[in-house]
CSV table of C-alpha atoms in Angstrom, one decimal:
chain,number,residue,atom,x,y,z
A,1,MET,CA,-6.8,-24.7,-10.5
A,2,SER,CA,-10.4,-23.4,-10.6
A,3,SER,CA,-11.7,-20.6,-12.8
A,4,ASN,CA,-12.1,-18.3,-9.8
A,5,SER,CA,-8.7,-19.1,-8.5
A,6,LYS,CA,-7.2,-18.2,-11.9
A,7,LYS,CA,-9.1,-14.9,-11.8
A,8,THR,CA,-7.7,-14.2,-8.3
A,9,TRP,CA,-4.1,-14.7,-9.5
A,10,LEU,CA,-4.9,-12.5,-12.5
A,11,CYS,CA,-6.4,-9.8,-10.3
A,12,GLY,CA,-3.5,-9.8,-8.0
A,13,SER,CA,-1.0,-9.6,-10.8
A,14,ILE,CA,-2.9,-6.7,-12.4
A,15,SER,CA,-3.0,-4.7,-9.1
A,16,MET,CA,0.7,-5.4,-8.7
A,17,LEU,CA,1.4,-3.5,-11.9
A,18,GLU,CA,-0.5,-0.4,-10.7
A,19,CYS,CA,1.1,-0.6,-7.3
A,20,TYR,CA,4.4,0.0,-9.1
A,21,ASP,CA,3.2,3.4,-10.2
A,22,PHE,CA,2.0,4.6,-6.9
A,23,GLY,CA,5.0,3.2,-4.9
A,24,LEU,CA,7.6,4.6,-7.2
A,25,ALA,CA,7.5,8.2,-6.0
A,26,LEU,CA,8.0,7.0,-2.4
A,27,SER,CA,11.0,4.8,-3.2
A,28,LEU,CA,12.5,7.5,-5.4
A,29,ALA,CA,12.2,10.1,-2.6
A,30,PRO,CA,15.9,10.9,-2.2
A,31,ILE,CA,16.1,11.5,-6.0
A,32,LEU,CA,12.9,13.3,-6.7
A,33,SER,CA,13.4,15.6,-3.7
A,34,LYS,CA,16.4,17.0,-5.5
A,35,VAL,CA,14.4,17.2,-8.8
A,36,PHE,CA,11.5,19.2,-7.4
A,37,TYR,CA,13.0,21.0,-4.4
A,38,THR,CA,16.6,22.2,-4.4
A,39,ASN,CA,17.6,23.1,-0.9
A,40,THR,CA,19.6,21.4,1.9
A,41,PRO,CA,19.3,17.5,1.5
A,42,THR,CA,17.4,17.0,4.8
A,43,LEU,CA,15.0,19.9,4.3
A,44,SER,CA,14.3,19.0,0.7
A,45,LEU,CA,13.5,15.4,1.7
A,46,ILE,CA,11.1,16.5,4.4
A,47,VAL,CA,9.4,19.0,2.1
A,48,TYR,CA,9.1,16.3,-0.6
A,49,TYR,CA,7.4,13.9,1.9
A,50,ILE,CA,5.0,16.7,2.8
A,51,ILE,CA,4.1,17.0,-0.9
A,52,ILE,CA,3.7,13.2,-1.0
A,53,MET,CA,1.5,13.3,2.0
A,54,ILE,CA,-0.8,15.9,0.4
A,55,GLY,CA,-1.2,13.5,-2.5
A,56,TYR,CA,-2.2,10.7,0.0
A,57,PHE,CA,-5.1,12.8,1.2
A,58,SER,CA,-6.8,12.4,-2.1
A,59,ARG,CA,-7.0,8.6,-1.5
A,60,PRO,CA,-10.1,8.7,0.8
A,61,ILE,CA,-11.8,10.9,-1.8
A,62,GLY,CA,-11.0,8.4,-4.5
A,63,ALA,CA,-12.2,5.6,-2.2
A,64,ILE,CA,-15.6,7.2,-1.7
A,65,VAL,CA,-16.1,8.2,-5.3
A,66,ILE,CA,-14.7,5.1,-6.9
A,67,GLY,CA,-16.3,2.9,-4.2
A,68,PHE,CA,-19.7,4.5,-5.0
A,69,PHE,CA,-19.5,3.4,-8.6
A,70,GLY,CA,-18.1,-0.1,-7.6
A,71,ASP,CA,-21.0,-0.7,-5.2
A,72,LYS,CA,-23.7,0.9,-7.4
A,73,TYR,CA,-22.7,-0.1,-11.0
A,74,GLY,CA,-20.5,-3.2,-10.5
A,75,ARG,CA,-16.9,-4.1,-9.7
A,76,LYS,CA,-15.4,-4.9,-13.1
A,77,LYS,CA,-16.3,-1.7,-15.0
A,78,THR,CA,-15.2,0.5,-12.1
A,79,TYR,CA,-11.9,-1.5,-11.8
A,80,ILE,CA,-11.2,-0.9,-15.5
A,81,ALA,CA,-12.0,2.8,-15.5
A,82,ASN,CA,-9.9,3.3,-12.4
A,83,THR,CA,-6.8,2.1,-14.2
A,84,PHE,CA,-7.3,4.6,-17.0
A,85,ILE,CA,-7.0,7.5,-14.5
A,86,MET,CA,-3.7,6.1,-13.2
A,87,LEU,CA,-2.4,5.6,-16.7
A,88,ILE,CA,-3.0,9.3,-17.7
A,89,ALA,CA,-1.4,10.6,-14.5
A,90,THR,CA,1.7,8.4,-14.9
A,91,ILE,CA,2.3,9.4,-18.5
A,92,MET,CA,2.1,13.0,-17.6
A,93,LEU,CA,4.6,12.5,-14.8
A,94,VAL,CA,7.1,11.2,-17.3
A,95,PHE,CA,7.1,14.6,-19.0
A,96,THR,CA,6.9,16.8,-15.9
A,97,PRO,CA,9.6,19.5,-16.0
A,98,SER,CA,12.0,19.9,-13.0
A,99,SER,CA,12.1,22.9,-10.7
A,100,GLN,CA,15.3,24.0,-12.4
A,101,SER,CA,13.3,24.4,-15.6
A,102,ILE,CA,10.1,26.1,-14.5
A,103,GLY,CA,10.6,26.8,-10.8
A,104,ALA,CA,7.8,26.3,-8.3
A,105,LEU,CA,5.3,25.4,-11.1
A,106,ALA,CA,7.0,22.1,-11.4
A,107,VAL,CA,6.2,21.3,-7.7
A,108,PHE,CA,2.6,22.3,-8.3
A,109,ILE,CA,2.3,20.0,-11.4
A,110,PHE,CA,3.9,17.1,-9.5
A,111,LEU,CA,1.6,17.6,-6.6
A,112,LEU,CA,-1.5,17.7,-8.8
A,113,LEU,CA,-0.5,14.5,-10.7
A,114,ARG,CA,0.3,12.8,-7.3
A,115,MET,CA,-3.2,13.7,-6.1
A,116,ILE,CA,-4.7,12.2,-9.3
A,117,GLN,CA,-2.7,9.1,-8.7
A,118,GLY,CA,-3.8,9.0,-5.1
A,119,PHE,CA,-7.4,9.4,-6.1
A,120,SER,CA,-7.1,6.4,-8.5
A,121,PHE,CA,-5.2,4.3,-6.0
A,122,GLY,CA,-7.8,5.0,-3.4
A,123,GLY,CA,-10.1,2.6,-5.2
A,124,GLU,CA,-7.4,0.2,-6.4
A,125,VAL,CA,-6.5,-2.1,-3.4
A,126,GLY,CA,-10.0,-2.1,-2.1
A,127,GLY,CA,-11.5,-2.9,-5.5
A,128,GLY,CA,-9.1,-5.7,-6.2
A,129,LEU,CA,-9.5,-7.1,-2.7
A,130,THR,CA,-13.3,-7.0,-3.0
A,131,LEU,CA,-13.1,-8.9,-6.3
A,132,CYS,CA,-10.9,-11.6,-4.9
A,133,TYR,CA,-12.9,-12.0,-1.8
A,134,GLU,CA,-16.1,-12.4,-3.8
A,135,TYR,CA,-14.3,-14.8,-6.2
A,136,GLY,CA,-13.6,-17.0,-3.2
A,137,ILE,CA,-17.1,-17.0,-1.5
A,138,PRO,CA,-17.9,-19.2,0.4
A,139,LYS,CA,-14.9,-21.5,0.9
A,140,TYR,CA,-11.8,-19.7,-0.2
A,141,SER,CA,-12.5,-16.0,0.3
A,142,LEU,CA,-9.9,-15.3,3.0
A,143,LYS,CA,-7.3,-17.4,1.1
A,144,PHE,CA,-8.0,-15.6,-2.2
A,145,CYS,CA,-7.5,-12.3,-0.4
A,146,ALA,CA,-4.1,-13.6,0.9
A,147,ILE,CA,-3.1,-14.5,-2.7
A,148,PHE,CA,-4.1,-11.0,-3.9
A,149,GLU,CA,-2.0,-9.4,-1.2
A,150,ALA,CA,1.0,-11.6,-1.9
A,151,LEU,CA,0.9,-10.8,-5.7
A,152,THR,CA,0.4,-7.1,-5.0
A,153,SER,CA,3.5,-7.0,-2.9
A,154,ALA,CA,5.5,-8.0,-6.0
A,155,GLY,CA,4.9,-4.4,-7.1
A,156,THR,CA,7.5,-3.4,-4.5
A,157,ILE,CA,10.0,-5.8,-6.0
A,158,LEU,CA,9.4,-4.2,-9.4
A,159,VAL,CA,10.0,-0.8,-8.0
A,160,THR,CA,13.1,-1.6,-6.1
A,161,SER,CA,14.5,-3.8,-9.0
A,162,ILE,CA,14.1,-1.1,-11.6
A,163,ILE,CA,15.6,1.5,-9.3
A,164,ALA,CA,18.5,-0.7,-8.5
A,165,ILE,CA,19.2,-1.4,-12.2
A,166,LEU,CA,19.1,2.3,-13.0
A,167,VAL,CA,21.3,3.2,-10.0
A,168,TYR,CA,23.8,0.6,-11.0
A,169,SER,CA,23.8,1.6,-14.7
A,170,ILE,CA,23.9,5.4,-14.6
A,171,SER,CA,25.6,8.0,-12.4
A,172,PRO,CA,23.8,9.7,-9.5
A,173,GLN,CA,23.6,12.9,-11.5
A,174,SER,CA,22.1,11.1,-14.5
A,175,MET,CA,19.5,9.6,-12.1
A,176,ILE,CA,18.5,13.1,-11.1
A,177,ASP,CA,18.5,14.4,-14.7
A,178,TYR,CA,16.6,11.6,-16.5
A,179,GLY,CA,16.8,8.3,-14.7
A,180,TRP,CA,13.6,8.8,-12.7
A,181,ARG,CA,11.7,9.5,-16.0
A,182,ILE,CA,12.7,6.1,-17.3
A,183,ALA,CA,11.3,4.5,-14.1
A,184,PHE,CA,8.0,6.3,-14.6
A,185,ALA,CA,7.9,5.5,-18.3
A,186,PHE,CA,8.2,1.8,-17.4
A,187,GLY,CA,5.4,2.2,-15.0
A,188,ALA,CA,3.2,3.7,-17.7
A,189,VAL,CA,3.8,0.6,-19.9
A,190,LEU,CA,2.9,-1.6,-17.0
A,191,THR,CA,-0.3,0.3,-16.3
A,192,PHE,CA,-1.4,0.0,-19.9
A,193,ILE,CA,-0.9,-3.7,-19.7
A,194,SER,CA,-2.9,-3.7,-16.5
A,195,TYR,CA,-5.7,-1.8,-18.3
A,196,LEU,CA,-5.9,-4.4,-21.0
A,197,LEU,CA,-5.8,-7.4,-18.7
A,198,ARG,CA,-8.7,-6.1,-16.6
A,199,PHE,CA,-11.2,-6.9,-19.4
A,200,LYS,CA,-10.5,-10.6,-18.8
A,201,LEU,CA,-12.0,-10.4,-15.3
A,202,THR,CA,-15.7,-11.3,-14.6
A,203,GLU,CA,-18.3,-9.4,-12.6
A,204,THR,CA,-18.9,-10.6,-9.1
A,205,PHE,CA,-21.7,-8.2,-8.1
A,206,HIS,CA,-24.9,-7.1,-9.9
A,207,PRO,CA,-26.2,-4.3,-7.6
A,208,LYS,CA,-29.8,-3.5,-7.1
A,209,SER,CA,-31.0,0.1,-6.7
A,210,GLN,CA,-29.9,1.6,-3.4
A,211,LYS,CA,-31.8,4.2,-1.5
A,212,HIS,CA,-28.7,5.9,-0.2
A,213,PRO,CA,-25.0,6.2,-1.4
A,214,PRO,CA,-22.8,3.4,0.1
A,215,ILE,CA,-20.8,6.0,2.2
A,216,TYR,CA,-24.0,7.1,3.9
A,217,ASP,CA,-25.0,3.6,4.8
A,218,LEU,CA,-21.5,2.9,6.0
A,219,PHE,CA,-21.4,5.7,8.5
A,220,LEU,CA,-25.0,5.3,9.5
A,221,ASN,CA,-25.0,1.5,10.3
A,222,TYR,CA,-21.4,0.2,10.2
A,223,LYS,CA,-19.3,2.6,12.2
A,224,LYS,CA,-17.9,0.0,14.5
A,225,ARG,CA,-16.9,-2.3,11.7
A,226,LEU,CA,-15.3,0.6,9.8
A,227,THR,CA,-13.2,1.3,12.9
A,228,LEU,CA,-12.1,-2.3,13.1
A,229,ALA,CA,-11.3,-2.4,9.4
A,230,ILE,CA,-9.2,0.8,9.8
A,231,LEU,CA,-7.3,-0.8,12.7
A,232,LEU,CA,-6.7,-4.0,10.8
A,233,SER,CA,-5.6,-2.0,7.8
A,234,LEU,CA,-3.1,-0.2,10.0
A,235,VAL,CA,-1.6,-3.5,11.0
A,236,THR,CA,-1.3,-4.4,7.3
A,237,VAL,CA,0.2,-1.1,6.0
A,238,SER,CA,2.4,-0.6,9.1
A,239,ILE,CA,4.8,-3.0,7.4
A,240,THR,CA,6.0,0.1,5.4
A,241,ILE,CA,7.7,1.3,8.6
A,242,THR,CA,10.3,-1.5,8.4
A,243,GLY,CA,10.0,-2.4,4.7
A,244,VAL,CA,10.2,1.0,3.1
A,245,PHE,CA,11.0,3.8,5.6
A,246,LEU,CA,13.6,2.1,7.8
A,247,PRO,CA,16.2,2.1,5.0
A,248,ILE,CA,15.4,5.7,4.1
A,249,ILE,CA,15.8,6.7,7.8
A,250,LEU,CA,19.1,4.9,7.9
A,251,LEU,CA,20.1,6.9,4.9
A,252,LYS,CA,19.8,10.0,7.1
A,253,ILE,CA,21.5,8.8,10.3
A,254,THR,CA,24.2,6.5,8.9
A,255,SER,CA,26.8,6.5,6.1
A,256,LEU,CA,24.6,4.4,3.8
A,257,THR,CA,24.3,5.5,0.2
A,258,PHE,CA,21.2,5.5,-2.0
A,259,LYS,CA,22.6,2.4,-3.7
A,260,ASP,CA,22.9,0.6,-0.4
A,261,VAL,CA,19.3,1.6,0.5
A,262,SER,CA,18.1,0.2,-2.9
A,263,TYR,CA,19.7,-3.1,-2.2
A,264,LEU,CA,18.1,-3.3,1.3
A,265,HIS,CA,14.7,-2.6,-0.3
A,266,ILE,CA,15.3,-5.5,-2.7
A,267,TYR,CA,16.3,-7.9,0.1
A,268,SER,CA,13.2,-7.0,2.1
A,269,SER,CA,10.8,-7.1,-0.9
A,270,VAL,CA,11.9,-10.4,-2.2
A,271,ALA,CA,11.6,-12.0,1.3
A,272,LEU,CA,8.2,-10.4,1.6
A,273,LEU,CA,7.0,-11.9,-1.7
A,274,ILE,CA,8.3,-15.4,-1.0
A,275,SER,CA,6.9,-15.4,2.6
A,276,SER,CA,3.4,-14.1,1.5
A,277,LEU,CA,3.2,-16.5,-1.4
A,278,LEU,CA,4.0,-19.5,0.8
A,279,VAL,CA,1.4,-18.4,3.3
A,280,ALA,CA,-1.3,-17.7,0.7
A,281,THR,CA,-0.6,-20.9,-1.3
A,282,PHE,CA,-0.1,-23.6,1.3
A,283,PHE,CA,-2.0,-22.4,4.4
A,284,PRO,CA,-5.6,-23.8,4.5
A,285,GLN,CA,-8.6,-21.5,4.5
A,286,ARG,CA,-9.6,-22.3,8.1
A,287,PHE,CA,-6.2,-20.9,9.2
A,288,PHE,CA,-7.1,-17.4,8.0
A,289,ALA,CA,-10.4,-17.1,9.9
A,290,LYS,CA,-8.8,-15.6,13.0
A,291,SER,CA,-5.1,-15.6,12.1
A,292,TRP,CA,-4.8,-11.8,12.1
A,293,LEU,CA,-4.7,-12.1,15.9
A,294,ILE,CA,-1.5,-14.1,15.4
A,295,ALA,CA,-0.2,-11.3,13.2
A,296,VAL,CA,-0.8,-8.7,15.9
A,297,PHE,CA,1.5,-10.6,18.4
A,298,ILE,CA,4.1,-11.2,15.7
A,299,GLN,CA,4.1,-7.4,14.9
A,300,ILE,CA,4.8,-6.6,18.5
A,301,ILE,CA,7.6,-9.1,19.1
A,302,PHE,CA,9.4,-8.5,15.9
A,303,SER,CA,9.3,-4.7,16.2
A,304,ILE,CA,10.9,-4.9,19.6
A,305,LEU,CA,13.6,-7.2,18.4
A,306,LEU,CA,14.3,-5.3,15.2
A,307,PHE,CA,14.7,-1.8,16.8
A,308,THR,CA,16.5,-2.9,19.9
A,309,VAL,CA,18.8,-5.6,18.6
A,310,GLY,CA,18.6,-5.9,14.8
A,311,LEU,CA,19.9,-2.5,13.9
A,312,HIS,CA,23.2,-3.2,15.6
A,313,PHE,CA,24.0,-6.3,13.5
A,314,ASN,CA,24.0,-7.3,9.8
A,315,LEU,CA,21.3,-5.0,8.2
A,316,GLU,CA,20.9,-7.3,5.2
A,317,VAL,CA,19.9,-10.2,7.3
A,318,TRP,CA,17.5,-8.2,9.4
A,319,MET,CA,15.9,-6.7,6.3
A,320,ILE,CA,15.3,-10.2,5.0
A,321,ILE,CA,13.8,-11.2,8.3
A,322,ALA,CA,11.7,-8.0,8.2
A,323,GLY,CA,10.4,-9.0,4.7
A,324,ILE,CA,9.5,-12.5,5.9
A,325,ILE,CA,7.6,-11.2,8.9
A,326,ASN,CA,5.9,-8.4,6.9
A,327,GLY,CA,4.7,-11.0,4.4
A,328,LEU,CA,3.2,-13.1,7.1
A,329,ILE,CA,1.6,-10.1,8.8
A,330,SER,CA,0.0,-8.7,5.6
A,331,THR,CA,-1.4,-12.0,4.3
A,332,LEU,CA,-2.8,-13.1,7.6
A,333,THR,CA,-4.6,-9.8,8.3
A,334,ILE,CA,-5.9,-8.6,4.9
A,335,GLY,CA,-8.7,-11.1,4.2
A,336,TYR,CA,-10.7,-10.2,7.3
A,337,ILE,CA,-11.3,-6.6,6.2
A,338,PRO,CA,-13.8,-7.2,3.3
A,339,SER,CA,-15.4,-10.0,5.2
A,340,ILE,CA,-16.9,-7.8,7.9
A,341,PHE,CA,-19.0,-5.7,5.4
A,342,PRO,CA,-22.1,-6.5,3.4
A,343,LYS,CA,-21.7,-6.7,-0.4
A,344,ASN,CA,-23.7,-3.5,-1.1
A,345,ILE,CA,-21.0,-1.3,0.6
A,346,ARG,CA,-18.0,-3.6,0.5
A,347,TYR,CA,-16.1,-1.8,-2.2
A,348,THR,CA,-16.4,1.6,-0.6
A,349,ALA,CA,-15.8,0.4,3.0
A,350,THR,CA,-12.7,-1.7,2.1
A,351,SER,CA,-11.2,1.1,0.0
A,352,LEU,CA,-11.8,3.8,2.6
A,353,SER,CA,-10.4,1.7,5.4
A,354,PHE,CA,-7.1,1.3,3.6
A,355,SER,CA,-7.0,4.9,2.5
A,356,ILE,CA,-7.4,6.2,6.0
A,357,ALA,CA,-4.9,3.7,7.4
A,358,ILE,CA,-2.2,4.7,4.9
A,359,ILE,CA,-2.6,8.4,5.7
A,360,ILE,CA,-2.1,7.6,9.4
A,361,ILE,CA,1.0,5.5,8.8
A,362,MET,CA,2.4,8.1,6.4
A,363,LEU,CA,2.0,10.8,9.0
A,364,LEU,CA,3.7,8.6,11.5
A,365,ASN,CA,6.6,8.0,9.0
A,366,LEU,CA,6.8,11.7,8.3
A,367,PHE,CA,7.0,12.5,12.0
A,368,ILE,CA,9.8,9.9,12.4
A,369,LEU,CA,11.7,11.2,9.4
A,370,TYR,CA,11.6,14.8,10.7
A,371,THR,CA,12.4,14.1,14.4
A,372,THR,CA,15.2,11.6,13.6
A,373,HIS,CA,17.2,14.6,12.6
A,374,TYR,CA,17.2,15.7,16.2
A,375,VAL,CA,16.7,12.7,18.4
A,376,HIS,CA,17.0,8.9,18.2
A,377,MET,CA,13.5,7.8,17.3
A,378,MET,CA,13.8,4.0,17.3
A,379,PRO,CA,12.1,3.5,20.7
A,380,ILE,CA,9.2,5.7,19.6
A,381,ILE,CA,8.8,3.6,16.4
A,382,VAL,CA,8.5,0.5,18.6
A,383,LEU,CA,5.9,2.2,20.8
A,384,CYS,CA,3.9,3.3,17.8
A,385,VAL,CA,3.8,-0.2,16.2
A,386,ILE,CA,2.9,-1.7,19.6
A,387,LEU,CA,0.1,0.8,20.0
A,388,ILE,CA,-1.3,0.1,16.6
A,389,SER,CA,-1.2,-3.7,17.2
A,390,GLY,CA,-2.5,-3.5,20.8
A,391,VAL,CA,-5.4,-1.2,20.0
A,392,THR,CA,-6.4,-3.5,17.2
A,393,PHE,CA,-6.4,-6.6,19.4
A,394,THR,CA,-8.3,-4.8,22.2
A,395,TYR,CA,-10.9,-3.3,20.0
A,396,SER,CA,-11.5,-6.5,18.0
A,397,GLY,CA,-12.3,-8.3,21.2
A,398,VAL,CA,-14.9,-5.6,22.2
A,399,ILE,CA,-16.9,-5.9,19.0
A,400,SER,CA,-16.4,-9.5,18.0
A,401,ARG,CA,-19.7,-10.5,19.6
A,402,ASP,CA,-21.5,-7.8,17.5
A,403,LEU,CA,-20.0,-9.3,14.3
A,404,LYS,CA,-21.0,-12.8,15.1
A,405,ASN,CA,-24.6,-11.8,15.9
A,406,SER,CA,-25.1,-9.8,12.7
């Protein structure tokens, strides 16, 4: 294993630890909605997701600010400083009072800390992906990005595993009283480990003085590429519809318990990790060059099968299949995103693309969650996923000639 390959595996493992922190609040939604908003179960869950969404809107700001430092002063120092922001916010979340203790102020504190976490995470995936892409130049860049994505997905397994252990070990009321704090405390420990490990990475970019901020150059000269990167990011992050939100939606419209949902998350997450690691490890570099087109078609076919046939049969089996397909989709798509930007704006552009895409997907998921209370939304989910994939395929064909000639 080459030195750069080892650094890629280290970078992916490091980002996995921080992904635990940011994904925890989403997976604990049915619990935290009762901690910070005590009303009817459905309404409290919807209000909680609105709070989560507000936190997500700080991600593009983080992408622009953190990306600026990454493109202007170097990747490694920015990547290290970014983790420190997440660490402070996570520690403070552990000690945040509930709404029963201090009322609406608890919701405000939770929202503020989520916005700080979102700001930090806005530069996390883009930063790690940029580092891994540059570690792999020129022969293994796309493959190294796939390895990064595969390892990052293990953060989901950490989240679901810790939650499942807590749910199995303590009562539902204890989970509301203090169990969620244990999960966040574990996340703080992981983030501190991540902070220390980042010092072992090496710098991949020594920037020269730039006349304009990266974001200015990005919108002035690379608008088409940014649009394509957002669409590709949508394909990558849309796996949350089946991997994360589908079990939560089923919690609303079926008799499933939170423990059942936790197990479904684990089945899907483990399958995703195995699938993505196999693709990233054994597929040759040349396969990744245009393989995201394959991911688009897989996304369409599987979405139709899952929401028209799969939900009427064994859910455990279909969640495993969803994890396998999601792992394939994410690893095949992700490496193309940093490859379409020049190095002087790559950190900013990649981070911003992901941040915008995740906001769009979260809004879609929030809409699905709200309207599922009134109508059966599965056909609309299918149409949304097909639309994301179809637009990506169409738009990529329009500007592919521009990218080749640049």
